[in-house]
Amino acid sequence: MKFLNWNAAVGVAGVARVPREIIFVYHGYPKLVHANAGNGEFFVMHGLPGYLVPVAGILEGFGEFVCWCWDCSRGRVALLLAIEMGVAIWKVHSGTDTWR
C-alpha cells in the first residue's frame, strides 16, 4: 500500500468507523430500553442467560461511545466488543441455515 500515505490510511479508518458505530448503537439501544420485550427470550432460545441482555446493551451502546470519544479502538473495549460479536455469531448462527 505504498500509494497511501499515513494520513490517507487514517482517513479511511475513520470513515470505516462511522458505520460500525451506528450499527453497535442501533443494536445496543433496544437491549437497554426494551430489555423485557422479547430480548430475554431470544437470548434464552439461543442458549444464553437472559440476564445478559442489559450487559450486551451496555457494552454495545456505551462501549462504542467510549471507543468514539477516547479513540481506543485498539484497546480493551474494542476487544470486548469483538468477543461479544464472536459469541453472538457463534450462538445465533451455529446449526442454522442462515449463512447460505
Tab-separated table of N, CA, C and O in Angstrom, residues 7-45:
chain	number	residue	atom	x	y	z
A	7	ASN	N	-1.655	9.651	6.434
A	7	ASN	CA	-2.878	10.442	6.613
A	7	ASN	C	-4.060	9.845	5.857
A	7	ASN	O	-5.184	9.847	6.341
A	8	ALA	N	-3.818	9.335	4.682
A	8	ALA	CA	-4.898	8.718	3.912
A	8	ALA	C	-5.384	7.443	4.593
A	8	ALA	O	-6.585	7.166	4.626
A	9	ALA	N	-4.482	6.665	5.150
A	9	ALA	CA	-4.879	5.432	5.845
A	9	ALA	C	-5.703	5.755	7.079
A	9	ALA	O	-6.687	5.078	7.370
A	10	VAL	N	-5.329	6.776	7.816
A	10	VAL	CA	-6.101	7.176	8.990
A	10	VAL	C	-7.478	7.685	8.567
A	10	VAL	O	-8.476	7.410	9.220
A	11	GLY	N	-7.565	8.402	7.455
A	11	GLY	CA	-8.852	8.881	6.961
A	11	GLY	C	-9.778	7.755	6.567
A	11	GLY	O	-10.970	7.775	6.868
A	12	VAL	N	-9.231	6.723	5.916
A	12	VAL	CA	-10.036	5.566	5.539
A	12	VAL	C	-10.526	4.832	6.782
A	12	VAL	O	-11.677	4.422	6.866
A	13	ALA	N	-9.670	4.692	7.786
A	13	ALA	CA	-10.077	4.030	9.025
A	13	ALA	C	-11.158	4.830	9.738
A	13	ALA	O	-12.084	4.263	10.312
A	14	GLY	N	-11.068	6.155	9.695
A	14	GLY	CA	-12.085	6.988	10.323
A	14	GLY	C	-13.430	6.881	9.637
A	14	GLY	O	-14.469	6.843	10.283
A	15	VAL	N	-13.420	6.807	8.317
A	15	VAL	CA	-14.669	6.658	7.565
A	15	VAL	C	-15.282	5.288	7.824
A	15	VAL	O	-16.498	5.149	7.912
A	16	ALA	N	-14.459	4.280	7.986
A	16	ALA	CA	-14.968	2.929	8.246
A	16	ALA	C	-15.521	2.804	9.661
A	16	ALA	O	-16.325	1.910	9.926
A	17	ARG	N	-15.104	3.662	10.596
A	17	ARG	CA	-15.593	3.595	11.971
A	17	ARG	C	-17.035	4.063	12.097
A	17	ARG	O	-17.770	3.580	12.954
A	18	VAL	N	-17.442	4.984	11.279
A	18	VAL	CA	-18.783	5.568	11.412
A	18	VAL	C	-19.886	4.522	11.238
A	18	VAL	O	-20.782	4.426	12.085
A	19	PRO	N	-19.865	3.683	10.191
A	19	PRO	CA	-20.919	2.658	10.099
A	19	PRO	C	-20.879	1.660	11.249
A	19	PRO	O	-21.932	1.232	11.733
A	20	ARG	N	-19.681	1.319	11.724
A	20	ARG	CA	-19.577	0.390	12.854
A	20	ARG	C	-20.218	0.991	14.090
A	20	ARG	O	-20.938	0.299	14.816
A	21	GLU	N	-19.979	2.275	14.335
A	21	GLU	CA	-20.564	2.932	15.498
A	21	GLU	C	-22.085	2.980	15.400
A	21	GLU	O	-22.783	2.724	16.378
A	22	ILE	N	-22.593	3.282	14.231
A	22	ILE	CA	-24.045	3.334	14.030
A	22	ILE	C	-24.660	1.955	14.259
A	22	ILE	O	-25.703	1.834	14.918
A	23	ILE	N	-24.030	0.919	13.754
A	23	ILE	CA	-24.564	-0.436	13.901
A	23	ILE	C	-24.590	-0.862	15.366
A	23	ILE	O	-25.579	-1.419	15.849
A	24	PHE	N	-23.508	-0.605	16.108
A	24	PHE	CA	-23.482	-1.004	17.515
A	24	PHE	C	-24.516	-0.247	18.339
A	24	PHE	O	-25.210	-0.837	19.169
A	25	VAL	N	-24.634	1.046	18.138
A	25	VAL	CA	-25.624	1.815	18.894
A	25	VAL	C	-27.037	1.394	18.498
A	25	VAL	O	-27.920	1.272	19.351
A	26	TYR	N	-27.264	1.131	17.219
A	26	TYR	CA	-28.577	0.702	16.727
A	26	TYR	C	-28.995	-0.626	17.372
A	26	TYR	O	-30.177	-0.830	17.654
A	27	HIS	N	-28.047	-1.529	17.597
A	27	HIS	CA	-28.384	-2.810	18.198
A	27	HIS	C	-28.315	-2.792	19.722
A	27	HIS	O	-28.939	-3.631	20.378
A	28	GLY	N	-27.581	-1.879	20.311
A	28	GLY	CA	-27.485	-1.811	21.760
A	28	GLY	C	-28.627	-1.064	22.408
A	28	GLY	O	-29.053	-1.393	23.520
A	29	TYR	N	-29.160	-0.057	21.739
A	29	TYR	CA	-30.240	0.761	22.293
A	29	TYR	C	-31.488	-0.055	22.641
A	29	TYR	O	-32.010	0.070	23.751
A	30	PRO	N	-31.996	-0.914	21.753
A	30	PRO	CA	-33.198	-1.679	22.131
A	30	PRO	C	-32.960	-2.643	23.293
A	30	PRO	O	-33.873	-2.927	24.058
A	31	LYS	N	-31.743	-3.124	23.439
A	31	LYS	CA	-31.455	-4.028	24.554
A	31	LYS	C	-31.495	-3.291	25.881
A	31	LYS	O	-31.780	-3.904	26.912
A	32	LEU	N	-31.213	-2.018	25.878
A	32	LEU	CA	-31.284	-1.232	27.108
A	32	LEU	C	-32.694	-0.730	27.385
A	32	LEU	O	-33.173	-0.807	28.510
A	33	VAL	N	-33.358	-0.207	26.378
A	33	VAL	CA	-34.657	0.432	26.577
A	33	VAL	C	-35.788	-0.586	26.629
A	33	VAL	O	-36.697	-0.475	27.441
A	34	HIS	N	-35.740	-1.597	25.781
A	34	HIS	CA	-36.799	-2.600	25.695
A	34	HIS	C	-36.263	-3.962	26.115
A	34	HIS	O	-36.423	-4.944	25.413
A	35	ALA	N	-35.651	-4.038	27.279
A	35	ALA	CA	-34.995	-5.267	27.722
A	35	ALA	C	-35.985	-6.412	27.924
A	35	ALA	O	-35.623	-7.578	27.788
A	36	ASN	N	-37.230	-6.119	28.255
A	36	ASN	CA	-38.209	-7.175	28.529
A	36	ASN	C	-39.111	-7.476	27.348
A	36	ASN	O	-40.044	-8.245	27.477
A	37	ALA	N	-38.860	-6.895	26.206
A	37	ALA	CA	-39.750	-7.069	25.056
A	37	ALA	C	-39.257	-8.165	24.124
A	37	ALA	O	-39.131	-7.983	22.931
A	38	GLY	N	-38.980	-9.327	24.662
A	38	GLY	CA	-38.600	-10.459	23.830
A	38	GLY	C	-37.107	-10.693	23.710
A	38	GLY	O	-36.691	-11.729	23.204
A	39	ASN	N	-36.290	-9.743	24.156
A	39	ASN	CA	-34.850	-9.942	24.054
A	39	ASN	C	-34.362	-11.063	24.973
A	39	ASN	O	-33.496	-11.843	24.598
A	40	GLY	N	-34.933	-11.125	26.173
A	40	GLY	CA	-34.553	-12.188	27.102
A	40	GLY	C	-34.892	-13.563	26.558
A	40	GLY	O	-34.097	-14.497	26.650
A	41	GLU	N	-36.066	-13.685	25.954
A	41	GLU	CA	-36.463	-14.967	25.366
A	41	GLU	C	-35.564	-15.326	24.187
A	41	GLU	O	-35.244	-16.494	23.971
A	42	PHE	N	-35.162	-14.326	23.413
A	42	PHE	CA	-34.259	-14.560	22.286
A	42	PHE	C	-32.910	-15.070	22.780
A	42	PHE	O	-32.348	-16.011	22.213
A	43	PHE	N	-32.403	-14.480	23.843
A	43	PHE	CA	-31.127	-14.931	24.398
A	43	PHE	C	-31.243	-16.362	24.916
A	43	PHE	O	-30.374	-17.196	24.657
A	44	VAL	N	-32.316	-16.644	25.657
A	44	VAL	CA	-32.500	-17.991	26.221
A	44	VAL	C	-32.698	-19.013	25.111
A	44	VAL	O	-32.182	-20.133	25.191
A	45	MET	N	-33.403	-18.642	24.056
A	45	MET	CA	-33.631	-19.550	22.940
A	45	MET	C	-32.315	-19.974	22.288
A	45	MET	O	-32.193	-21.085	21.785
